[in-house]
Amino acid sequence: QVVESGGGLVQPGGSLKLSCVASGSNFRGSPVHWVRQSSVKGLEWVGRIRSYTNDYRTAYAASVAGRFTVSRDDSKNTAYLQMNDLQTDDTAIYYCARQLDLLVVAFDIWGQGTMVTVSS
Amino acid sequence: DIQMTQSPSSLSASVGDKVTITCQASHDIKKDLNWYQQFPGKAPKLLIYGASNLATGVPSRFSGSGSGTQFIFTISSLQPEDLATYYCQHYESLPLTFGGGTKIETK
């Protein structure tokens, strides 16, 4: 089971930090991704963090690069998405998801999603 | 970025019908293509990975085919529990992108 938390209402320019806790599912050796979904843009990949075997390397969509940061704490089986300088078009449901394996970038385990609303 | 174009955006079908959805990539993505099913208010669920591989626990009435830029997702005999929205997603390179979705409704 994967549970996200940390969503809410924030003003433009504000910050939020989302958490993604995996219980019963081992994220430790797997890349973890963040995907968001809005009625305007549909499903949109946000970013990912690789495992310790790949030096926790990160990658981001151009629309969030420089504003969002993905991190993880494997001792807590938790991934994070720090979101800064939020804009109205960042409003979406945010999901974390586990990558199926190192070669196939498919998401086999998803959280339930957490809603982020950016509005004044 | 690689654009994924799904068609149709919606379709109406009856229980027992064969249903086909297509996904076209703007560039050659080999077989780096996944399909997901999503119900309202729920997270997507992986059905097919690598264009044609059935994910664990997924019924065999679901299948996928294709390579390069053209992909097909098929439900061989539509069941009531299959009424949902389906998405393709490529992983040939970053950024990963999804198709716009196909909503299957009952006729």
Short mmCIF file of C-alpha atoms in Angstrom, two decimals:
data_model
loop_
_atom_site.label_atom_id
_atom_site.label_comp_id
_atom_site.label_asym_id
_atom_site.label_seq_id
_atom_site.Cartn_x
_atom_site.Cartn_y
_atom_site.Cartn_z
CA GLN A 1 0.00 0.00 0.00
CA VAL A 2 1.17 3.47 -0.83
CA VAL A 3 -0.21 6.57 0.85
CA GLU A 4 0.43 10.15 -0.22
CA SER A 5 -0.13 13.14 2.00
CA GLY A 6 0.67 16.82 2.17
CA GLY A 7 -1.68 18.23 -0.43
CA GLY A 8 -3.87 21.24 0.17
CA LEU A 9 -4.68 24.78 -0.82
CA VAL A 10 -1.76 27.16 -1.36
CA GLN A 11 -1.43 30.64 -2.82
CA PRO A 12 0.56 31.27 -6.00
CA GLY A 13 4.24 31.48 -5.16
CA GLY A 14 3.81 29.24 -2.13
CA SER A 15 5.33 25.88 -1.28
CA LEU A 16 4.16 22.41 -0.34
CA LYS A 17 5.94 19.15 0.43
CA LEU A 18 4.21 15.91 -0.49
CA SER A 19 5.05 12.59 1.12
CA CYS A 20 4.63 9.10 -0.25
CA VAL A 21 4.88 6.26 2.27
CA ALA A 22 5.04 2.65 1.11
CA SER A 23 3.98 -0.05 3.53
CA GLY A 24 3.99 -3.66 2.51
CA SER A 25 5.50 -2.58 -0.78
CA ASN A 26 9.23 -2.32 -1.02
CA PHE A 27 10.26 0.86 -2.76
CA ARG A 28 13.83 0.64 -1.58
CA GLY A 29 15.37 -0.79 -4.75
CA SER A 30 13.02 0.84 -7.21
CA PRO A 31 12.86 4.22 -8.89
CA VAL A 32 9.92 6.28 -7.68
CA HIS A 33 8.05 8.70 -9.89
CA TRP A 34 5.58 11.50 -9.36
CA VAL A 35 2.72 11.90 -11.85
CA ARG A 36 0.01 14.53 -11.73
CA GLN A 37 -3.43 14.68 -13.27
CA SER A 38 -5.62 17.64 -14.04
CA SER A 39 -8.72 18.05 -16.15
CA VAL A 40 -6.80 20.53 -18.32
CA LYS A 41 -3.58 18.62 -19.00
CA GLY A 42 -4.55 15.02 -18.28
CA LEU A 43 -1.84 12.73 -16.94
CA GLU A 44 1.53 14.43 -16.76
CA TRP A 45 4.84 13.00 -15.61
CA VAL A 46 6.49 15.29 -13.05
CA GLY A 47 9.77 13.68 -12.06
CA ARG A 48 11.55 10.66 -10.65
CA ILE A 49 14.28 9.54 -8.32
CA ARG A 50 16.34 6.43 -8.87
CA SER A 51 17.45 4.04 -6.14
CA TYR A 52 20.65 3.98 -4.13
CA THR A 53 22.21 1.68 -6.74
CA ASN A 54 21.93 4.56 -9.21
CA ASP A 55 23.07 7.29 -6.85
CA TYR A 56 19.51 8.58 -6.30
CA ARG A 57 19.64 10.40 -9.62
CA THR A 58 16.70 12.65 -10.36
CA ALA A 59 14.99 13.91 -13.50
CA TYR A 60 12.16 16.38 -14.00
CA ALA A 61 9.64 17.61 -16.53
CA ALA A 62 10.60 20.95 -18.02
CA SER A 63 7.49 22.55 -16.55
CA VAL A 64 8.66 21.91 -12.97
CA ALA A 65 12.47 21.82 -13.27
CA GLY A 66 14.06 24.30 -10.89
CA ARG A 67 10.91 24.53 -8.76
CA PHE A 68 10.23 20.93 -7.71
CA THR A 69 12.60 18.50 -5.99
CA VAL A 70 12.13 14.76 -5.58
CA SER A 71 13.90 13.03 -2.68
CA ARG A 72 13.61 9.81 -0.71
CA ASP A 73 14.40 8.31 2.68
CA ASP A 74 14.73 4.57 2.23
CA SER A 75 14.95 4.01 5.99
CA LYS A 76 11.37 5.26 6.15
CA ASN A 77 10.29 3.75 2.82
CA THR A 78 9.21 7.27 1.91
CA ALA A 79 9.55 9.54 -1.10
CA TYR A 80 8.97 13.27 -1.15
CA LEU A 81 8.07 15.98 -3.63
CA GLN A 82 9.07 19.48 -2.54
CA MET A 83 7.17 22.03 -4.61
CA ASN A 84 8.23 25.67 -4.58
CA ASP A 85 6.97 28.74 -6.41
CA LEU A 86 3.69 27.01 -7.13
CA GLN A 87 1.58 28.36 -9.96
CA THR A 88 -2.12 27.97 -10.76
CA ASP A 89 -1.39 25.43 -13.51
CA ASP A 90 0.28 23.18 -10.92
CA THR A 91 -3.23 22.49 -9.58
CA ALA A 92 -3.73 18.74 -9.92
CA ILE A 93 -3.98 15.42 -8.15
CA TYR A 94 -0.44 14.24 -7.45
CA TYR A 95 0.40 10.54 -7.45
CA CYS A 96 3.57 8.75 -6.53
CA ALA A 97 4.23 5.48 -8.29
CA ARG A 98 6.79 2.70 -8.22
CA GLN A 99 8.63 1.78 -11.40
CA LEU A 100 8.10 -1.84 -12.40
CA ASP A 101 11.77 -2.64 -12.92
CA LEU A 102 14.99 -1.02 -14.06
CA LEU A 103 14.36 -1.59 -17.76
CA VAL A 104 10.62 -1.04 -18.00
CA VAL A 105 9.42 2.40 -16.95
CA ALA A 106 5.89 1.31 -16.12
CA PHE A 107 4.12 2.13 -12.88
CA ASP A 108 2.90 -0.99 -11.13
CA ILE A 109 2.07 0.47 -7.72
CA TRP A 110 0.38 3.84 -7.26
CA GLY A 111 -0.72 5.85 -4.29
CA GLN A 112 -4.27 7.09 -3.95
CA GLY A 113 -3.26 10.64 -4.89
CA THR A 114 -3.28 13.91 -3.01
CA MET A 115 -4.95 17.07 -4.27
CA VAL A 116 -2.95 20.26 -4.67
CA THR A 117 -4.87 23.46 -5.36
CA VAL A 118 -3.01 26.66 -6.18
CA SER A 119 -5.29 29.65 -5.91
CA SER A 120 -5.43 33.11 -4.40
CA ASP B 1 9.07 15.61 -26.42
CA ILE B 2 7.31 12.58 -27.85
CA GLN B 3 3.60 13.18 -28.35
CA MET B 4 1.15 10.32 -27.82
CA THR B 5 -2.13 10.54 -29.73
CA GLN B 6 -4.90 8.21 -28.65
CA SER B 7 -8.06 7.50 -30.58
CA PRO B 8 -10.89 7.54 -30.17
CA SER B 9 -11.26 9.85 -27.17
CA SER B 10 -14.44 8.00 -26.26
CA LEU B 11 -16.44 5.06 -27.50
CA SER B 12 -19.69 3.29 -26.77
CA ALA B 13 -19.80 -0.48 -26.75
CA SER B 14 -21.93 -3.34 -25.52
CA VAL B 15 -20.95 -6.12 -23.16
CA GLY B 16 -19.30 -8.84 -25.19
CA ASP B 17 -18.04 -6.50 -27.91
CA LYS B 18 -14.44 -6.44 -29.07
CA VAL B 19 -12.98 -3.02 -28.33
CA THR B 20 -9.90 -1.52 -29.95
CA ILE B 21 -7.99 1.63 -29.00
CA THR B 22 -5.06 3.01 -30.94
CA CYS B 23 -2.09 5.04 -29.75
CA GLN B 24 0.24 6.80 -32.17
CA ALA B 25 3.65 8.11 -31.15
CA SER B 26 5.23 11.13 -32.80
CA HIS B 27 8.58 9.32 -32.98
CA ASP B 28 9.73 5.70 -33.06
CA ILE B 29 9.43 4.35 -29.52
CA LYS B 30 10.21 0.73 -30.39
CA LYS B 31 8.06 -1.25 -27.96
CA ASP B 32 8.40 1.14 -25.02
CA LEU B 33 4.68 1.56 -24.47
CA ASN B 34 2.35 0.86 -21.55
CA TRP B 35 -1.42 0.83 -21.11
CA TYR B 36 -3.36 1.78 -17.99
CA GLN B 37 -6.96 1.60 -16.84
CA GLN B 38 -8.46 4.28 -14.61
CA PHE B 39 -11.75 4.58 -12.78
CA PRO B 40 -13.08 7.95 -11.55
CA GLY B 41 -11.44 8.98 -8.32
CA LYS B 42 -8.86 6.19 -8.50
CA ALA B 43 -5.26 5.94 -9.54
CA PRO B 44 -4.40 4.37 -12.88
CA LYS B 45 -3.76 0.63 -12.93
CA LEU B 46 -1.10 -0.95 -15.12
CA LEU B 47 -2.54 -3.43 -17.63
CA ILE B 48 0.08 -3.86 -20.36
CA TYR B 49 3.80 -3.04 -20.40
CA GLY B 50 6.36 -3.25 -23.15
CA ALA B 51 3.56 -2.98 -25.73
CA SER B 52 2.31 -6.54 -25.31
CA ASN B 53 3.13 -7.95 -21.87
CA LEU B 54 0.22 -8.52 -19.51
CA ALA B 55 0.79 -7.13 -16.02
CA THR B 56 0.38 -9.46 -13.05
CA GLY B 57 -3.22 -10.43 -12.35
CA VAL B 58 -4.67 -8.77 -15.45
CA PRO B 59 -7.32 -10.83 -17.28
CA SER B 60 -6.34 -12.32 -20.61
CA ARG B 61 -9.15 -10.52 -22.46
CA PHE B 62 -6.82 -7.50 -22.42
CA SER B 63 -4.01 -7.42 -24.95
CA GLY B 64 -1.64 -5.03 -26.65
CA SER B 65 0.34 -5.01 -29.86
CA GLY B 66 2.42 -2.78 -32.05
CA SER B 67 5.86 -1.26 -32.33
CA GLY B 68 7.50 1.85 -33.68
CA THR B 69 4.81 4.50 -33.82
CA GLN B 70 1.54 2.53 -33.98
CA PHE B 71 0.07 0.59 -31.08
CA ILE B 72 -3.22 -1.16 -30.46
CA PHE B 73 -4.96 -2.04 -27.21
CA THR B 74 -7.73 -4.62 -27.38
CA ILE B 75 -10.42 -5.93 -25.06
CA SER B 76 -11.55 -9.16 -26.69
CA SER B 77 -14.94 -9.30 -24.96
CA LEU B 78 -15.99 -6.20 -23.04
CA GLN B 79 -17.17 -6.82 -19.48
CA PRO B 80 -19.22 -4.42 -17.32
CA GLU B 81 -16.22 -3.88 -15.02
CA ASP B 82 -14.15 -2.65 -17.99
CA LEU B 83 -16.09 0.60 -18.31
CA ALA B 84 -13.29 3.01 -17.53
CA THR B 85 -10.79 5.34 -19.15
CA TYR B 86 -7.65 3.89 -20.74
CA TYR B 87 -4.32 5.62 -21.29
CA CYS B 88 -1.15 4.81 -23.18
CA GLN B 89 2.26 5.98 -21.94
CA HIS B 90 5.65 5.78 -23.62
CA TYR B 91 9.00 5.33 -21.92
CA GLU B 92 11.41 5.53 -24.81
CA SER B 93 13.00 8.68 -23.37
CA LEU B 94 12.37 11.46 -20.89
CA PRO B 95 10.02 13.16 -20.50
CA LEU B 96 7.55 10.32 -20.22
CA THR B 97 4.24 11.28 -21.78
CA PHE B 98 0.72 9.91 -21.75
CA GLY B 99 -2.01 9.79 -24.34
CA GLY B 100 -5.14 11.84 -23.82
CA GLY B 101 -7.22 8.85 -22.79
CA THR B 102 -10.11 6.83 -24.17
CA LYS B 103 -13.29 6.61 -22.16
CA ILE B 104 -15.32 3.45 -22.72
CA GLU B 105 -19.02 3.79 -22.06
CA THR B 106 -21.86 1.37 -22.37
CA LYS B 107 -24.02 1.54 -25.48
#
